[in-house]
Amino acid sequence: MSIFEYNGSALVAMVGKNCFAIASDRRLGVHLQTVATDFQRIFKIHDKLFLGLSGLGSDAQTLHQRLVFRHKLYQLREERDMKPETFASLVSAVLYEKRFGPYFCQPVIAGLGDDDKPFICTMDSIGAKELAKDFVVAGTASESLYGACESMFKPDMDHEELFETVSQALISSIDRDCLSGWGGHVYVVTPTEVTERILKGRMD
């Protein structure tokens, strides 16, 4: 079993009309044994920028702390928040720095850029970016997430329809993966508000 599958995870980000959603499962396991059912995989960088980290749980927490530190330094120096594109480049650089002993994480970055245009991207453990205009997925449930998102995604959804779509895609995908699950955690971000919801799923 790959080290990326040690704790299990499912992450998805999807864009709508001037909004985006990012969602994850809540399970932390050691192979097939469940350790925690309220594990946080999605982190707020600022009001319009969120980071999801799939992969090894301990590396995800370490990487999150380093990225928050770097973002705070940027805020002090520039006196503004980082744009999503800039933050994606920072994450990529931080991961590539450690390419000979990488963080075992696959990040998903979602944010609202200039003119509230949604930006989503994912990358591998050494920082090779993959940009998308519809959705990105990561984690052990990524294969079933691809299928669910491909069939459910529609362009220019409003925030309520986007929440419904991303939630259905996540729940149906984690039911097909034994390393992720135990409900979901969904953030829907619009230019004016951030909505956070907990989903209940199969508890097995």
mmCIF file of C-alpha atoms in Angstrom:
data_model
loop_
_atom_site.group_PDB
_atom_site.id
_atom_site.type_symbol
_atom_site.label_atom_id
_atom_site.label_comp_id
_atom_site.label_asym_id
_atom_site.label_seq_id
_atom_site.Cartn_x
_atom_site.Cartn_y
_atom_site.Cartn_z
ATOM 1 C CA MET A 1 0.000 0.000 0.000
ATOM 2 C CA SER A 2 1.283 3.462 -0.931
ATOM 3 C CA ILE A 3 2.185 5.924 1.836
ATOM 4 C CA PHE A 4 -0.366 8.322 0.282
ATOM 5 C CA GLU A 5 -3.094 5.762 1.124
ATOM 6 C CA TYR A 6 -1.949 5.207 4.739
ATOM 7 C CA ASN A 7 -4.568 7.529 6.294
ATOM 8 C CA GLY A 8 -7.095 7.599 3.420
ATOM 9 C CA SER A 9 -8.675 10.793 2.078
ATOM 10 C CA ALA A 10 -11.094 12.287 -0.443
ATOM 11 C CA LEU A 11 -10.918 15.881 -1.669
ATOM 12 C CA VAL A 12 -12.801 17.734 -4.387
ATOM 13 C CA ALA A 13 -13.020 21.370 -5.505
ATOM 14 C CA MET A 14 -15.580 22.587 -8.048
ATOM 15 C CA VAL A 15 -16.313 25.961 -9.626
ATOM 16 C CA GLY A 16 -19.659 27.696 -10.119
ATOM 17 C CA LYS A 17 -20.720 31.141 -11.309
ATOM 18 C CA ASN A 18 -18.485 33.540 -9.304
ATOM 19 C CA CYS A 19 -18.206 30.941 -6.530
ATOM 20 C CA PHE A 20 -16.482 27.672 -5.707
ATOM 21 C CA ALA A 21 -16.915 24.708 -3.388
ATOM 22 C CA ILE A 22 -14.262 22.595 -1.707
ATOM 23 C CA ALA A 23 -15.160 19.404 0.130
ATOM 24 C CA SER A 24 -13.441 16.544 1.943
ATOM 25 C CA ASP A 25 -14.283 13.422 3.906
ATOM 26 C CA ARG A 26 -13.768 13.335 7.703
ATOM 27 C CA ARG A 27 -12.067 9.972 8.283
ATOM 28 C CA LEU A 28 -8.532 9.506 9.599
ATOM 29 C CA GLY A 29 -7.462 5.898 9.509
ATOM 30 C CA VAL A 30 -4.414 3.662 9.725
ATOM 31 C CA HIS A 31 -4.927 1.414 6.709
ATOM 32 C CA LEU A 32 -8.382 -0.093 7.345
ATOM 33 C CA GLN A 33 -8.627 0.846 11.039
ATOM 34 C CA THR A 34 -10.489 4.108 11.744
ATOM 35 C CA VAL A 35 -8.723 6.397 14.230
ATOM 36 C CA ALA A 36 -10.760 9.630 14.084
ATOM 37 C CA THR A 37 -14.033 10.698 12.475
ATOM 38 C CA ASP A 38 -13.621 14.491 12.566
ATOM 39 C CA PHE A 39 -10.262 15.016 10.869
ATOM 40 C CA GLN A 40 -9.760 18.400 9.194
ATOM 41 C CA ARG A 41 -8.357 18.364 5.664
ATOM 42 C CA ILE A 42 -9.502 21.790 4.450
ATOM 43 C CA PHE A 43 -7.834 24.920 5.798
ATOM 44 C CA LYS A 44 -8.776 28.582 5.375
ATOM 45 C CA ILE A 45 -5.865 30.767 4.245
ATOM 46 C CA HIS A 46 -8.015 33.896 3.983
ATOM 47 C CA ASP A 47 -11.705 34.642 3.284
ATOM 48 C CA LYS A 48 -11.444 33.879 -0.442
ATOM 49 C CA LEU A 49 -8.735 31.191 -0.438
ATOM 50 C CA PHE A 50 -8.893 27.617 0.848
ATOM 51 C CA LEU A 51 -6.381 24.773 0.847
ATOM 52 C CA GLY A 52 -7.192 21.064 0.971
ATOM 53 C CA LEU A 53 -4.462 18.531 1.764
ATOM 54 C CA SER A 54 -4.956 14.846 1.000
ATOM 55 C CA GLY A 55 -2.376 12.171 1.728
ATOM 56 C CA LEU A 56 -0.447 11.498 4.943
ATOM 57 C CA GLY A 57 -2.197 13.266 7.848
ATOM 58 C CA SER A 58 0.962 14.295 9.729
ATOM 59 C CA ASP A 59 2.571 15.764 6.589
ATOM 60 C CA ALA A 60 -0.664 17.626 5.805
ATOM 61 C CA GLN A 61 -0.585 19.362 9.210
ATOM 62 C CA THR A 62 3.123 20.215 8.906
ATOM 63 C CA LEU A 63 2.696 21.577 5.379
ATOM 64 C CA HIS A 64 -0.332 23.633 6.429
ATOM 65 C CA GLN A 65 1.658 25.267 9.254
ATOM 66 C CA ARG A 66 4.520 26.141 6.886
ATOM 67 C CA LEU A 67 2.157 27.633 4.313
ATOM 68 C CA VAL A 68 0.288 29.722 6.906
ATOM 69 C CA PHE A 69 3.678 31.040 8.092
ATOM 70 C CA ARG A 70 4.697 31.969 4.527
ATOM 71 C CA HIS A 71 1.329 33.625 3.869
ATOM 72 C CA LYS A 72 1.583 35.724 7.038
ATOM 73 C CA LEU A 73 5.055 36.896 5.976
ATOM 74 C CA TYR A 74 3.584 37.887 2.582
ATOM 75 C CA GLN A 75 0.767 39.814 4.290
ATOM 76 C CA LEU A 76 3.264 41.719 6.469
ATOM 77 C CA ARG A 77 5.469 42.606 3.501
ATOM 78 C CA GLU A 78 2.815 43.347 0.863
ATOM 79 C CA GLU A 79 -0.051 44.513 3.110
ATOM 80 C CA ARG A 80 -2.602 42.477 1.135
ATOM 81 C CA ASP A 81 -3.865 38.916 0.823
ATOM 82 C CA MET A 82 -2.309 36.521 -1.641
ATOM 83 C CA LYS A 83 -4.091 35.836 -4.929
ATOM 84 C CA PRO A 84 -4.960 32.164 -5.513
ATOM 85 C CA GLU A 85 -2.559 31.926 -8.493
ATOM 86 C CA THR A 86 0.299 33.316 -6.387
ATOM 87 C CA PHE A 87 -0.511 30.947 -3.518
ATOM 88 C CA ALA A 88 -0.527 27.976 -5.926
ATOM 89 C CA SER A 89 2.977 28.970 -7.066
ATOM 90 C CA LEU A 90 4.087 29.242 -3.418
ATOM 91 C CA VAL A 91 2.732 25.766 -2.575
ATOM 92 C CA SER A 92 4.437 24.373 -5.684
ATOM 93 C CA ALA A 93 7.773 25.963 -4.696
ATOM 94 C CA VAL A 94 7.537 24.734 -1.076
ATOM 95 C CA LEU A 95 6.844 21.163 -2.285
ATOM 96 C CA TYR A 96 9.570 21.213 -4.954
ATOM 97 C CA GLU A 97 12.090 22.431 -2.353
ATOM 98 C CA LYS A 98 11.636 19.087 -0.592
ATOM 99 C CA ARG A 99 11.547 16.937 -3.742
ATOM 100 C CA PHE A 100 14.218 14.453 -2.508
ATOM 101 C CA GLY A 101 12.245 13.760 0.670
ATOM 102 C CA PRO A 102 8.783 15.077 -0.204
ATOM 103 C CA TYR A 103 5.737 15.848 1.881
ATOM 104 C CA PHE A 104 3.388 12.951 1.116
ATOM 105 C CA CYS A 105 0.506 15.291 0.275
ATOM 106 C CA GLN A 106 -1.529 16.108 -2.759
ATOM 107 C CA PRO A 107 -2.833 19.675 -2.296
ATOM 108 C CA VAL A 108 -6.021 21.157 -3.735
ATOM 109 C CA ILE A 109 -6.145 24.960 -3.902
ATOM 110 C CA ALA A 110 -9.392 26.869 -4.471
ATOM 111 C CA GLY A 111 -9.923 30.616 -4.373
ATOM 112 C CA LEU A 112 -11.575 33.673 -5.867
ATOM 113 C CA GLY A 113 -9.174 35.869 -7.857
ATOM 114 C CA ASP A 114 -9.584 39.204 -9.637
ATOM 115 C CA ASP A 115 -13.216 40.087 -10.518
ATOM 116 C CA ASP A 116 -14.225 37.153 -8.258
ATOM 117 C CA LYS A 117 -13.211 34.636 -10.911
ATOM 118 C CA PRO A 118 -12.913 31.174 -9.343
ATOM 119 C CA PHE A 119 -9.514 29.446 -9.513
ATOM 120 C CA ILE A 120 -8.901 25.783 -8.708
ATOM 121 C CA CYS A 121 -5.803 23.661 -9.030
ATOM 122 C CA THR A 122 -4.198 20.538 -7.667
ATOM 123 C CA MET A 123 -0.632 19.237 -7.738
ATOM 124 C CA ASP A 124 1.409 16.155 -6.954
ATOM 125 C CA SER A 125 3.761 15.745 -3.989
ATOM 126 C CA ILE A 126 6.631 17.590 -5.716
ATOM 127 C CA GLY A 127 4.590 20.562 -6.892
ATOM 128 C CA ALA A 128 3.658 19.827 -10.535
ATOM 129 C CA LYS A 129 0.503 21.913 -11.012
ATOM 130 C CA GLU A 130 -2.648 20.766 -12.757
ATOM 131 C CA LEU A 131 -5.071 23.613 -13.497
ATOM 132 C CA ALA A 132 -8.745 23.043 -14.302
ATOM 133 C CA LYS A 133 -11.793 25.101 -15.231
ATOM 134 C CA ASP A 134 -14.428 22.734 -13.835
ATOM 135 C CA PHE A 135 -13.271 20.534 -10.933
ATOM 136 C CA VAL A 136 -10.195 18.910 -9.395
ATOM 137 C CA VAL A 137 -9.985 15.837 -7.153
ATOM 138 C CA ALA A 138 -7.385 14.224 -4.891
ATOM 139 C CA GLY A 139 -7.008 11.378 -2.407
ATOM 140 C CA THR A 140 -7.735 7.661 -2.305
ATOM 141 C CA ALA A 141 -11.304 8.202 -3.607
ATOM 142 C CA SER A 142 -10.098 10.255 -6.588
ATOM 143 C CA GLU A 143 -11.051 7.665 -9.240
ATOM 144 C CA SER A 144 -14.697 7.467 -8.170
ATOM 145 C CA LEU A 145 -14.729 11.259 -7.621
ATOM 146 C CA TYR A 146 -13.661 11.786 -11.250
ATOM 147 C CA GLY A 147 -16.590 9.679 -12.461
ATOM 148 C CA ALA A 148 -19.153 11.332 -10.187
ATOM 149 C CA CYS A 149 -17.966 14.870 -10.970
ATOM 150 C CA GLU A 150 -17.825 14.215 -14.731
ATOM 151 C CA SER A 151 -21.459 13.098 -14.731
ATOM 152 C CA MET A 152 -22.830 15.747 -12.320
ATOM 153 C CA PHE A 153 -20.904 18.923 -13.201
ATOM 154 C CA LYS A 154 -22.638 21.731 -15.098
ATOM 155 C CA PRO A 155 -21.076 25.118 -15.921
ATOM 156 C CA ASP A 156 -22.241 28.334 -14.192
ATOM 157 C CA MET A 157 -24.069 26.783 -11.227
ATOM 158 C CA ASP A 158 -25.208 29.108 -8.443
ATOM 159 C CA HIS A 159 -23.942 28.486 -4.907
ATOM 160 C CA GLU A 160 -26.910 26.353 -3.758
ATOM 161 C CA GLU A 161 -26.802 24.090 -6.818
ATOM 162 C CA LEU A 162 -23.018 23.874 -6.507
ATOM 163 C CA PHE A 163 -23.326 22.735 -2.877
ATOM 164 C CA GLU A 164 -25.849 20.067 -3.864
ATOM 165 C CA THR A 165 -23.688 18.807 -6.749
ATOM 166 C CA VAL A 166 -20.397 18.660 -4.853
ATOM 167 C CA SER A 167 -22.077 16.995 -1.844
ATOM 168 C CA GLN A 168 -23.721 14.287 -3.951
ATOM 169 C CA ALA A 169 -20.457 13.655 -5.818
ATOM 170 C CA LEU A 170 -18.490 13.379 -2.559
ATOM 171 C CA ILE A 171 -20.974 11.143 -0.720
ATOM 172 C CA SER A 172 -21.444 8.746 -3.645
ATOM 173 C CA SER A 173 -17.664 8.518 -4.168
ATOM 174 C CA ILE A 174 -16.617 7.885 -0.573
ATOM 175 C CA ASP A 175 -19.222 5.109 -0.348
ATOM 176 C CA ARG A 176 -17.170 3.346 -3.050
ATOM 177 C CA ASP A 177 -13.821 3.730 -1.229
ATOM 178 C CA CYS A 178 -13.116 1.896 2.021
ATOM 179 C CA LEU A 179 -10.213 4.203 3.033
ATOM 180 C CA SER A 180 -12.285 7.412 3.118
ATOM 181 C CA GLY A 181 -15.721 8.312 4.396
ATOM 182 C CA TRP A 182 -17.488 9.013 7.688
ATOM 183 C CA GLY A 183 -19.396 12.009 6.343
ATOM 184 C CA GLY A 184 -18.150 15.142 4.619
ATOM 185 C CA HIS A 185 -17.044 18.718 5.225
ATOM 186 C CA VAL A 186 -18.101 21.261 2.579
ATOM 187 C CA TYR A 187 -17.200 24.923 2.148
ATOM 188 C CA VAL A 188 -19.041 27.028 -0.444
ATOM 189 C CA VAL A 189 -17.378 30.413 -1.035
ATOM 190 C CA THR A 190 -19.011 33.377 -2.776
ATOM 191 C CA PRO A 191 -17.655 36.956 -3.007
ATOM 192 C CA THR A 192 -19.701 37.942 0.061
ATOM 193 C CA GLU A 193 -19.875 34.863 2.294
ATOM 194 C CA VAL A 194 -18.378 31.526 3.272
ATOM 195 C CA THR A 195 -20.813 28.697 4.052
ATOM 196 C CA GLU A 196 -19.529 25.680 5.969
ATOM 197 C CA ARG A 197 -21.615 22.524 6.242
ATOM 198 C CA ILE A 198 -21.059 19.046 7.698
ATOM 199 C CA LEU A 199 -22.541 16.125 5.752
ATOM 200 C CA LYS A 200 -23.663 12.902 7.323
ATOM 201 C CA GLY A 201 -22.746 9.762 5.442
ATOM 202 C CA ARG A 202 -22.459 6.044 6.141
ATOM 203 C CA MET A 203 -20.769 5.524 9.483
ATOM 204 C CA ASP A 204 -18.936 2.325 8.628
#
